Coordinates of C-alpha atoms in Angstrom, one line a residue:
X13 CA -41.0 -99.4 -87.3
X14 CA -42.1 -102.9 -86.9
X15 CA -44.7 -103.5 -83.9
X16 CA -44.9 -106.9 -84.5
X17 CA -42.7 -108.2 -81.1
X18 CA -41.2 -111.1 -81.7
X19 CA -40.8 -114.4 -79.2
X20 CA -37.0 -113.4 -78.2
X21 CA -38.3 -109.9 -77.5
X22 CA -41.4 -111.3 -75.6
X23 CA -39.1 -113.8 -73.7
X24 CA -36.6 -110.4 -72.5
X25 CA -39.1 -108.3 -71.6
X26 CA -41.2 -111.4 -69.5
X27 CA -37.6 -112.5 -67.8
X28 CA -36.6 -108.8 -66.9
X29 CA -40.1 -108.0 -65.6
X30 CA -39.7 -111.4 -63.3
X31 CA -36.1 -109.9 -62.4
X32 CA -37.5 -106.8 -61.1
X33 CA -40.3 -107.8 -59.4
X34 CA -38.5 -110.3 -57.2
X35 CA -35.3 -108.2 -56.8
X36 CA -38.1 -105.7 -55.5
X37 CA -39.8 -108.1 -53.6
X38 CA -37.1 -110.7 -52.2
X39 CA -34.1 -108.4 -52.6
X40 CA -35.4 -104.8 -51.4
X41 CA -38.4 -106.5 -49.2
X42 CA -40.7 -103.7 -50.6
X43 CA -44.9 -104.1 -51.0
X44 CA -45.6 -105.4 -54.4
X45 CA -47.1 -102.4 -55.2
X46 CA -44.1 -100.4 -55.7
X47 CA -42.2 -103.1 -58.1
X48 CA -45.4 -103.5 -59.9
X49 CA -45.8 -100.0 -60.4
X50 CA -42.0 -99.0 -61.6
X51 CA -42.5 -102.3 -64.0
X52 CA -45.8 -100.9 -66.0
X53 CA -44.1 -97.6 -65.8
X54 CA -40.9 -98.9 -67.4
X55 CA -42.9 -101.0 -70.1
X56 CA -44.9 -97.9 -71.1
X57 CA -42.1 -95.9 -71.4
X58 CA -40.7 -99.4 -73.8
X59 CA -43.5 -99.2 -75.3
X60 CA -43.7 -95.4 -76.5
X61 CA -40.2 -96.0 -77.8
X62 CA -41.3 -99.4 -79.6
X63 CA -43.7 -96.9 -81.2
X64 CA -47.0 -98.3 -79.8
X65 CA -49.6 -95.9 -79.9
X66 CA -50.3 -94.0 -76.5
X67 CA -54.3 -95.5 -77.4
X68 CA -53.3 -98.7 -77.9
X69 CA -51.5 -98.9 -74.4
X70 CA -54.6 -97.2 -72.8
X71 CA -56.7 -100.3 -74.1
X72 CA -54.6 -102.7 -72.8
X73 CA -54.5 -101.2 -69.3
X74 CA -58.6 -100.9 -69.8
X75 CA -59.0 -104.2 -70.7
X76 CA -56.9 -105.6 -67.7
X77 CA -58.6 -103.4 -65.3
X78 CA -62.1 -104.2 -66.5
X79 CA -62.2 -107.9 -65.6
X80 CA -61.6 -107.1 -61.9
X81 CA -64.6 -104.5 -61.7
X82 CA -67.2 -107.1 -60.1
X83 CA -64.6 -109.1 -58.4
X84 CA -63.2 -105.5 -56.5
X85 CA -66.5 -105.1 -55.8
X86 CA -67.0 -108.6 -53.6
X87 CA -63.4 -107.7 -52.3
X88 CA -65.3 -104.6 -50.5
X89 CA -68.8 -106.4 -49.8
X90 CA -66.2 -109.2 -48.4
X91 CA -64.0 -106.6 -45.8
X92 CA -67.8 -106.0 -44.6
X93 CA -68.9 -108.9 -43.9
X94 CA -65.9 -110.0 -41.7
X95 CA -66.7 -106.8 -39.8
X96 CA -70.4 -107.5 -39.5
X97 CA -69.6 -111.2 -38.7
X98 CA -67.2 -110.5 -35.6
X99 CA -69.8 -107.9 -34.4
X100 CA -72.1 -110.2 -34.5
X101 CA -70.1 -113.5 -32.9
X102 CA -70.3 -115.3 -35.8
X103 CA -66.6 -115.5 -36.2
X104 CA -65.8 -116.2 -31.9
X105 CA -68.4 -118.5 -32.4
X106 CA -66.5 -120.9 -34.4
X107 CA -63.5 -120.0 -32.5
X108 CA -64.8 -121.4 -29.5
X109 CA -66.2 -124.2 -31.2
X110 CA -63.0 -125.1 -32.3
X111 CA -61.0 -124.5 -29.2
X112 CA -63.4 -127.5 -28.2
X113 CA -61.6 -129.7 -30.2
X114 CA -58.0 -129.9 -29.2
X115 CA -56.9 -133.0 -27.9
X116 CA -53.8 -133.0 -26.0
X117 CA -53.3 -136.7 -26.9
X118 CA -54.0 -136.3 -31.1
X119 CA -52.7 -132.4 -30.2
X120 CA -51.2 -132.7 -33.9
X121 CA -54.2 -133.7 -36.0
X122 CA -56.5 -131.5 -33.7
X123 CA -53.9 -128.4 -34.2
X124 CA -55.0 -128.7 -38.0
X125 CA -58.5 -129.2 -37.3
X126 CA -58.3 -126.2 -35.3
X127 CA -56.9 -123.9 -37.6
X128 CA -58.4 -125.2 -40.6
X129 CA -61.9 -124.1 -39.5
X130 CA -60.5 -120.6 -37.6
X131 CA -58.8 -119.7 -41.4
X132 CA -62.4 -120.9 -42.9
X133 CA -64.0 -118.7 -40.3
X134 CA -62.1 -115.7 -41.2
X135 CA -60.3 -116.0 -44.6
X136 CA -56.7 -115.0 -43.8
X137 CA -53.4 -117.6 -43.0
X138 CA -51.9 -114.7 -42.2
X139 CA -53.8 -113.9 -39.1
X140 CA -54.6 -117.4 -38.5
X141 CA -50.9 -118.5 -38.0
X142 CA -50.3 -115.3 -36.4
X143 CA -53.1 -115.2 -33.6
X144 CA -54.6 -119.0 -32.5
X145 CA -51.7 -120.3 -34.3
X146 CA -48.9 -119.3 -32.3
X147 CA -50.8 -119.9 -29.2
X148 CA -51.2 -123.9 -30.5
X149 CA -47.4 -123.7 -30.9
X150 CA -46.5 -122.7 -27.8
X151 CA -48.8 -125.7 -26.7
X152 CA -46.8 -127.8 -28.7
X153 CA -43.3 -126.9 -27.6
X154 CA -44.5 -127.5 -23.9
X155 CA -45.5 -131.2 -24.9
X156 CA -42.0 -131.6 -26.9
X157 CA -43.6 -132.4 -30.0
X158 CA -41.0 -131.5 -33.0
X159 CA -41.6 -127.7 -33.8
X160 CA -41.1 -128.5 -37.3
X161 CA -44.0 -131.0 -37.3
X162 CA -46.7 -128.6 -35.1
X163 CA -45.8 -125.4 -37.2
X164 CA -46.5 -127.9 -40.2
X165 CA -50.0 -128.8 -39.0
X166 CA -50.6 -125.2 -38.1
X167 CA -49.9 -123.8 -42.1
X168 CA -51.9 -126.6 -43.4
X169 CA -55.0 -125.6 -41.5
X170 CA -54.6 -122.0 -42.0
X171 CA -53.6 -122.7 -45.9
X172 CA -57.0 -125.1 -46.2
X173 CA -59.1 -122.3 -44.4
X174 CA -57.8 -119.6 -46.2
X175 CA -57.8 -121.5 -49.6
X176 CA -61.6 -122.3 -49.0
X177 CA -63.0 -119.9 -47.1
X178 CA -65.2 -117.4 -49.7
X179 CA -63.9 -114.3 -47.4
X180 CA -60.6 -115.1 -48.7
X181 CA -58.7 -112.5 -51.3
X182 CA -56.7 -115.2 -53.0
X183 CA -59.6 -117.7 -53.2
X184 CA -61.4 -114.4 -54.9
X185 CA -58.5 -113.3 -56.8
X186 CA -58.1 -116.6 -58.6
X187 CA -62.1 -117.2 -59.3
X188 CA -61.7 -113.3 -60.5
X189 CA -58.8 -113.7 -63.1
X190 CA -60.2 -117.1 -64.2
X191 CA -63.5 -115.4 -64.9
X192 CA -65.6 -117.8 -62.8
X193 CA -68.3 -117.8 -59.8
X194 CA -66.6 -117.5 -56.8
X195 CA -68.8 -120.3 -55.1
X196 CA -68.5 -122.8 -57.9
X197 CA -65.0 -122.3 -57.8
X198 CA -64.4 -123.6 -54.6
X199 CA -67.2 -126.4 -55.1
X200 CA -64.7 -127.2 -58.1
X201 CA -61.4 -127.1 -56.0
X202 CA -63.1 -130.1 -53.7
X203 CA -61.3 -132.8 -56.1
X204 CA -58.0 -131.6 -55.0
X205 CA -58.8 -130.2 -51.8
X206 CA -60.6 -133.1 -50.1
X207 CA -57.9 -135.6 -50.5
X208 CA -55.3 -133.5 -49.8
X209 CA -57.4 -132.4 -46.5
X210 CA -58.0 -136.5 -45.7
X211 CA -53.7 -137.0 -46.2
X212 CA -52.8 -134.5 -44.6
X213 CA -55.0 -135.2 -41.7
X214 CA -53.9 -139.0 -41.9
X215 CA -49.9 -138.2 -42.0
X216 CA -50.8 -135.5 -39.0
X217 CA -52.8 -138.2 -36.9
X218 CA -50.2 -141.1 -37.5
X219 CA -47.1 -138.4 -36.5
X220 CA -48.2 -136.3 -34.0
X221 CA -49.7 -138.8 -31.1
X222 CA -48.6 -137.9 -27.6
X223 CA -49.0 -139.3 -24.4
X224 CA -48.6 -136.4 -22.7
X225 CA -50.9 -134.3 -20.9
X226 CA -50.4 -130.6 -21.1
X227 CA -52.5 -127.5 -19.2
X228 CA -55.2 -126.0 -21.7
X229 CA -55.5 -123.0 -19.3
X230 CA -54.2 -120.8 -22.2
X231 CA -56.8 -121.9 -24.4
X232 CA -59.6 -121.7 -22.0
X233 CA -58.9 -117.8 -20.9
X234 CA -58.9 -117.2 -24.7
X235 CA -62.5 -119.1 -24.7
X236 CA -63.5 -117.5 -21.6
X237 CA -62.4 -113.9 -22.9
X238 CA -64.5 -114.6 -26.1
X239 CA -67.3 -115.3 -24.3
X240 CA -67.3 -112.2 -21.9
X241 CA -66.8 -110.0 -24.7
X242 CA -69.0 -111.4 -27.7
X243 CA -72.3 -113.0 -28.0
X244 CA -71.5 -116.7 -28.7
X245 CA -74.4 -118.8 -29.3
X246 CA -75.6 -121.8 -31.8
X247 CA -77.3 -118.8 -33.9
X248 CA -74.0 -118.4 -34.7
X249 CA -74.5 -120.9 -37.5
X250 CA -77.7 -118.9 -39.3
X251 CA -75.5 -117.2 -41.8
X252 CA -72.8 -119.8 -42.7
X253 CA -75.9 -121.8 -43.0
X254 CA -77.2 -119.1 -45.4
X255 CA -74.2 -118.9 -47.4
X256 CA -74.3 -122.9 -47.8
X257 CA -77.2 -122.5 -49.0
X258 CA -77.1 -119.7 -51.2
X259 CA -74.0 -121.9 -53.0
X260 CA -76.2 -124.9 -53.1
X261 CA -78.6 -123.2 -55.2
X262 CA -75.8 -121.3 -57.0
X263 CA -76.7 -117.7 -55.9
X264 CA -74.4 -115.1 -57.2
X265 CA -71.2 -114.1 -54.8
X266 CA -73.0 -110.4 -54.9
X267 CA -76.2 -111.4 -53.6
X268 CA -75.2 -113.8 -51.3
X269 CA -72.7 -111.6 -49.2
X270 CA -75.3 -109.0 -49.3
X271 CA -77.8 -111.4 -47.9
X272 CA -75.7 -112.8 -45.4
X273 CA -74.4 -108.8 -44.6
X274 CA -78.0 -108.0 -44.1
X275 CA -78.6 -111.0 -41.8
X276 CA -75.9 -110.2 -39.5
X277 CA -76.5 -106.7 -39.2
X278 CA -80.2 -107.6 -38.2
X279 CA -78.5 -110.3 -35.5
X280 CA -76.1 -106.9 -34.4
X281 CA -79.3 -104.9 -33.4
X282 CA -81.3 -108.0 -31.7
X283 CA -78.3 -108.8 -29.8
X284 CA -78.1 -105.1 -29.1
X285 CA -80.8 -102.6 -29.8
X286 CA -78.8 -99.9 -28.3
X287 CA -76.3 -100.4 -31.2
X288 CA -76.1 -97.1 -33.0
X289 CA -76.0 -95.9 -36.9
X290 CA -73.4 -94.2 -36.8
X291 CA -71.4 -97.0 -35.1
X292 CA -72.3 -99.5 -38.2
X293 CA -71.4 -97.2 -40.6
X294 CA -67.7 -97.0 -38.7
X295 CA -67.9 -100.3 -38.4
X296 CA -68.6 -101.0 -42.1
X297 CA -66.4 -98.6 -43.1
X298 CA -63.1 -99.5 -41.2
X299 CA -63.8 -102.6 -39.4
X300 CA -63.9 -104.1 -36.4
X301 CA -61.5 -102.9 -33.5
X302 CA -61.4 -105.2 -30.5
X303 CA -60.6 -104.5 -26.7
X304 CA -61.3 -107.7 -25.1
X305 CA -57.7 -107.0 -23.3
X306 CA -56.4 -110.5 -24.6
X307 CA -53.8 -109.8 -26.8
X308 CA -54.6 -113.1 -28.8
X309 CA -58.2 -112.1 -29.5
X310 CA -57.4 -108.2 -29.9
X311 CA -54.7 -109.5 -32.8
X312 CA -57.1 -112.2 -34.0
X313 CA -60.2 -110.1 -34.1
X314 CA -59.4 -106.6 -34.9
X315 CA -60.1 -106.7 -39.2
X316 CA -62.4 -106.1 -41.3
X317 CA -64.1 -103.0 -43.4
X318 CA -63.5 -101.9 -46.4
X319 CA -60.8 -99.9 -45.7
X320 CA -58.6 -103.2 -44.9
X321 CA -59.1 -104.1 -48.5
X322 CA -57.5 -101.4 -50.3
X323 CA -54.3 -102.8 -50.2
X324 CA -55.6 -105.7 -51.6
X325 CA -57.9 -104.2 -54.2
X326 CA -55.0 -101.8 -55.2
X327 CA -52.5 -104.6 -56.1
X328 CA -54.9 -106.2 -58.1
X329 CA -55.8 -103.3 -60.2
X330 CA -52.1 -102.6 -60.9
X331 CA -51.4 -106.6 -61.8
X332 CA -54.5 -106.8 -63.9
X333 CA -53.3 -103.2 -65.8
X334 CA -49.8 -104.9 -65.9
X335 CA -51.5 -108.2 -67.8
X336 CA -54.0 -106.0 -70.0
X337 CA -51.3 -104.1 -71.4
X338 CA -48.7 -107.9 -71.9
X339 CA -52.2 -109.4 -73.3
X340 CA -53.5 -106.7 -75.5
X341 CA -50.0 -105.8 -77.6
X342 CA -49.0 -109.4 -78.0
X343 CA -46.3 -109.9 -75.4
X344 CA -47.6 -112.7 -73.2
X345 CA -48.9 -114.6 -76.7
X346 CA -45.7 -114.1 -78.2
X347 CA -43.8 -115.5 -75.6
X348 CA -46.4 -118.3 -74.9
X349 CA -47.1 -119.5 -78.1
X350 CA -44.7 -122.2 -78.6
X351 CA -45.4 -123.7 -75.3
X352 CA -49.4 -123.1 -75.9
X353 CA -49.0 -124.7 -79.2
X354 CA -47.8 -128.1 -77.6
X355 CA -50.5 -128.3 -75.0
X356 CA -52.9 -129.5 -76.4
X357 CA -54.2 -132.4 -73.6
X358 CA -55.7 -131.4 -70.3
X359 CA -52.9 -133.6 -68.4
X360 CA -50.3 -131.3 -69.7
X361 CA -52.0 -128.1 -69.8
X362 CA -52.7 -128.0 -66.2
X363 CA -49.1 -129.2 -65.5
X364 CA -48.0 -126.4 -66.9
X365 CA -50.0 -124.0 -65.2
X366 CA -49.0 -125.2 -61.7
X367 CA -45.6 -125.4 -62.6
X368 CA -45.7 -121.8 -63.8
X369 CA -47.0 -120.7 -60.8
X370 CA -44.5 -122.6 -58.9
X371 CA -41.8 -120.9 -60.8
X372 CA -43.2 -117.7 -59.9
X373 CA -43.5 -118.0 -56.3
X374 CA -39.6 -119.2 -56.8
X375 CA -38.8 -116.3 -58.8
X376 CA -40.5 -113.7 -57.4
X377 CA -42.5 -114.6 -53.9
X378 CA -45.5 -113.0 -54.3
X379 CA -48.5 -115.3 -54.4
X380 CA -50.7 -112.9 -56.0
X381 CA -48.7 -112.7 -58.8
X382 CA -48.1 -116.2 -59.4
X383 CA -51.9 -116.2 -59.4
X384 CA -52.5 -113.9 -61.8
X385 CA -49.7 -114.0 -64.4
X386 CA -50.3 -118.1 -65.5
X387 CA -53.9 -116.8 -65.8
X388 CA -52.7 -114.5 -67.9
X389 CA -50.4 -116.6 -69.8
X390 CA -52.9 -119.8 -70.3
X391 CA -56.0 -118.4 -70.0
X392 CA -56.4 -118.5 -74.4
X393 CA -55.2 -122.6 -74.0
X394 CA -57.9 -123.4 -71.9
X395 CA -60.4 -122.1 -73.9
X396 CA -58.6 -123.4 -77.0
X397 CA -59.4 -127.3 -75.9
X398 CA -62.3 -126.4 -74.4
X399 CA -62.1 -126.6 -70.3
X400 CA -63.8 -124.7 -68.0
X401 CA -62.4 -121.9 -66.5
X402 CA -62.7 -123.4 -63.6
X403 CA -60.0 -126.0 -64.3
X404 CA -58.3 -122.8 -64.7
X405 CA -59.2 -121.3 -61.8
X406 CA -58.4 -124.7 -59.2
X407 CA -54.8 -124.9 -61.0
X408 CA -53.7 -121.0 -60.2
X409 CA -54.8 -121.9 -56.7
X410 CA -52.9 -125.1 -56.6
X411 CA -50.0 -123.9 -57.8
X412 CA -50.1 -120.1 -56.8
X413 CA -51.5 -119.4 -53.1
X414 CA -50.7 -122.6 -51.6
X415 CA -46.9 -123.1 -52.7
X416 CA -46.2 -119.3 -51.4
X417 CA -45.7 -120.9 -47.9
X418 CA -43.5 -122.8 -48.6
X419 CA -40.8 -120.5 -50.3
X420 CA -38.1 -118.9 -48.0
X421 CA -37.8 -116.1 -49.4
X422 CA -41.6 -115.6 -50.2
X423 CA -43.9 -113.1 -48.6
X424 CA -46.0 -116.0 -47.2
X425 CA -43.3 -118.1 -46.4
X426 CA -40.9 -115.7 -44.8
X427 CA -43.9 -114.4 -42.4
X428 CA -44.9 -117.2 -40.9
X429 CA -41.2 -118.6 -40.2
X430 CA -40.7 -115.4 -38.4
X431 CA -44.1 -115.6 -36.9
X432 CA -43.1 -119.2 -35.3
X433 CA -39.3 -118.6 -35.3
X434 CA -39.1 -122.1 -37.5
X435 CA -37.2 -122.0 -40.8
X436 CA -39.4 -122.6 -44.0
X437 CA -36.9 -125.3 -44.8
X438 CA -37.7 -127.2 -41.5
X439 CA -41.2 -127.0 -41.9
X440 CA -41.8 -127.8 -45.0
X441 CA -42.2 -131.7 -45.4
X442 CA -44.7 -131.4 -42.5
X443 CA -46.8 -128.7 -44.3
X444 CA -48.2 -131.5 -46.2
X445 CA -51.7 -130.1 -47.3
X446 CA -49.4 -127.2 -49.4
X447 CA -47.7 -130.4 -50.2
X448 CA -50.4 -132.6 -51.6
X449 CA -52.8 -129.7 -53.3
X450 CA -51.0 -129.5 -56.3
X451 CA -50.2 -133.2 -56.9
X452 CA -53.7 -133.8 -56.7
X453 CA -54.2 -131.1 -59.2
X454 CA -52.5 -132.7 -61.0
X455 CA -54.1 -136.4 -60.7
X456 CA -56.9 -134.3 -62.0
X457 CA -55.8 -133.2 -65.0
X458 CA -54.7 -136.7 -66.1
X459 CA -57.4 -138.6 -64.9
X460 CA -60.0 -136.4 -66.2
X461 CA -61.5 -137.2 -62.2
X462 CA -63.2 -134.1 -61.4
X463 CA -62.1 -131.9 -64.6
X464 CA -64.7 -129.6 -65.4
X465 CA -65.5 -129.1 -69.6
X466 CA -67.4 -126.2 -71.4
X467 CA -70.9 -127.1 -71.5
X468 CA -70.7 -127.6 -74.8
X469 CA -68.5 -130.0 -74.9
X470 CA -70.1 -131.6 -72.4
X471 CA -73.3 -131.6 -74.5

């Protein structure tokens, strides 16, 4: 029996794997672990009939796997230090800092301000959007400001935090599968993320003036709530200050997050010495639970641990078993070839790659997956003409995480138009930073501005 698959056998098995994972996602609403799961299952059982050796399948799986062992481990190190941080007030700290900054008469451009440093502060759109961001809406409404427009502003800052933040999974997932430092992947994803930032902070400031006044009462019992039940203080800033510098001197992701845990565990006991052991370890271990009584902060606040990335970590191993196995037996290069062949300039390559992950988000709505499939798919290319994985890494991010939001039927998209009760298609020309990240992407790639080479091409 010939093994050798061919690219129209490639093409049917890619297209029907697409199928079923956004019929399971989209159509059936299920986790992404289930469609993933049946999908490997019904490929190995493809595979045994195609008569690949049972070994040969184990490989792939092991390869795929292997490449996420350091990176799962930072995912756990990461749910800790979230934990430790909002024990500690380094997360209400820059809160509070940012409730300081709405404006009620540039209440647009500050809503985005305000997000964009709460979804830096703790890594997740999700609860961002979910927590502070439907408070900011409600603000919104009772100034008559154009839902469509406020909900816009409030994505963008929770898609810039959460894209930048180093306690985010996507930002880690996509430095993971590109094989790169997690800290000098997002110095690298400045080029696109600093102008799209400045735009989107320009069309929110010319769009959303208002003469209006409106009560910030909401905003200060949230404040006032944070400061009764955590320790917020300018100390606050030690450990981001750490991890800035830690990147600046290019650190390792490992030791930095166990630096800045250890720092903010010793900040725990001297702003408690009663704190207990066993309490850390529970704390560690499944995060932080708040009681403050505010339903905002109790939502906003109550994360962390390792347990809360299992989910997480679990897709990720079955994605990355799901690529090892299209990688190691040809599938993905079969299929990809003829496209790979003609990309042979940067321009195009990273084109490509956002586009692809566009497509996926269309097709299937699951931004991890339209993370790590292009990586997958393009990862031999970019190593072919001799960029950096890192160019890698800032185009799955441009085109994977950041695009999820704005597709209807997408995980990403679908939550946060129920979470604000505005459609996706409403809010989408205002979520202009989701807008702008890829087009600067890729500028990028074109240009050469900001492109980052091998070093020995370089040399």
């Amino acid at each position: 029996m010939n093994k050798q698959i061919s690219f129209k056998e490639a093409v049917t098995i890619l297209i029907l794997m697409l199928v079923m994972l956004g019929w399971g996602v989209i159509g059936f609403g299920m986790s992404p672990q289930i469609p993933v799961l049946t999908v490997i299952a019904l490929l190995i059982f493809w595979l045994q009939i195609r008569g690949f050796e049972w070994e040969e399948v184990m490989k792939g799986i092991s390869q795929g796997i292997s490449t996420a062992i350091v990176p799962i481990f930072i995912f756990l190190l990461i749910g800790t230090l979230i934990a430790v941080w909002i024990q500690a007030g380094i997360i209400p700290s820059l809160m509070v800092l940012g409730f300081h900054m709405i404006s009620s008469h540039f209440f647009v451009p500050s809503v985005f301000l305000v997000c964009s440093l709460v979804g830096l502060a703790i890594g997740s759109g999700f609860t961002t959007v979910s927590t502070v961001g439907i408070a900011l809406f409600g603000m919104g409404s009772t100034l008559g400001i154009n839902p469509a427009l406020t909900a816009g502003a409030i994505i963008s800052g929770a898609v810039f935090g959460d894209k930048m933040s180093p306690l985010s999974d996507s930002t880690n997932l996509a430095s993971a599968v590109a094989e790169t430092d997690l800290f000098d992947h997002i110095k690298n994803m400045m080029w696109s993320t600093i102008p799209a930032f400045i735009g989107s902070l320009l069309f929110f400031f010319f769009l959303g003036q208002s003469n209006k006044a409106t009560s910030l009462a909401g905003i200060a019992a949230v404040e006032s709530s944070l400061r009764q039940n955590f320790s917020v203080s300018f100390w606050a800033a030690l450990p981001i200050i750490l991890m800035f510098a830690c990147a600046w001197k290019k650190v390792p992701a490992i030791q930095t997050l166990f630096a800045n845990i250890f720092l903010s565990v010793a900040m725990i006991f001297v702003q408690n010495p009663g704190f207990k052991m066993q309490k850390l370890a529970t704390l560690i271990e499944s995060g932080y639970v708040s009681n403050s009584g505010n339903k905002t902060i109790d939502a906003l606040l109550t994360r962390g641990g390792i347990s809360s990335m299992m989910g997480t970590v679990s897709l990720i191993i079955m994605t990355l078993a799901l690529g090892g196995i299209l990688m190691h037996l040809g599938i993905i290069d079969s299929a990809m070839k003829p496209l790979v062949e003609c990309l042979k300039k940067p321009g195009r390559l990273i084109l490509t790659t956002i586009m692809a992950g566009i497509g996926i988000n269309l097709f299937v709505g699951e931004q991890y997956l339209s993370v790590i499939l292009p990586a997958n798919a393009f990862k031999p290319a970019y190593k072919r003409i001799g960029l950096d994985p890192l160019a890698l890494s800032r185009a799955l991010e441009d085109g994977g995480s950041v695009i999820n939001y704005l597709i209807p039927w997408g995980v990403a998209g679908s939550f946060v138009a129920s979470a604000l009760g505005v459609p996706v298609l409403d809010f989408l020309p205002f979520t202009m930073f989701s807008l702008l990240s890829p087009v600067f992407s890729i500028l990028s790639g074109f240009t050469g501005i900001g492109l980052k080479w091998e070093q020995e091409k370089v040399a």
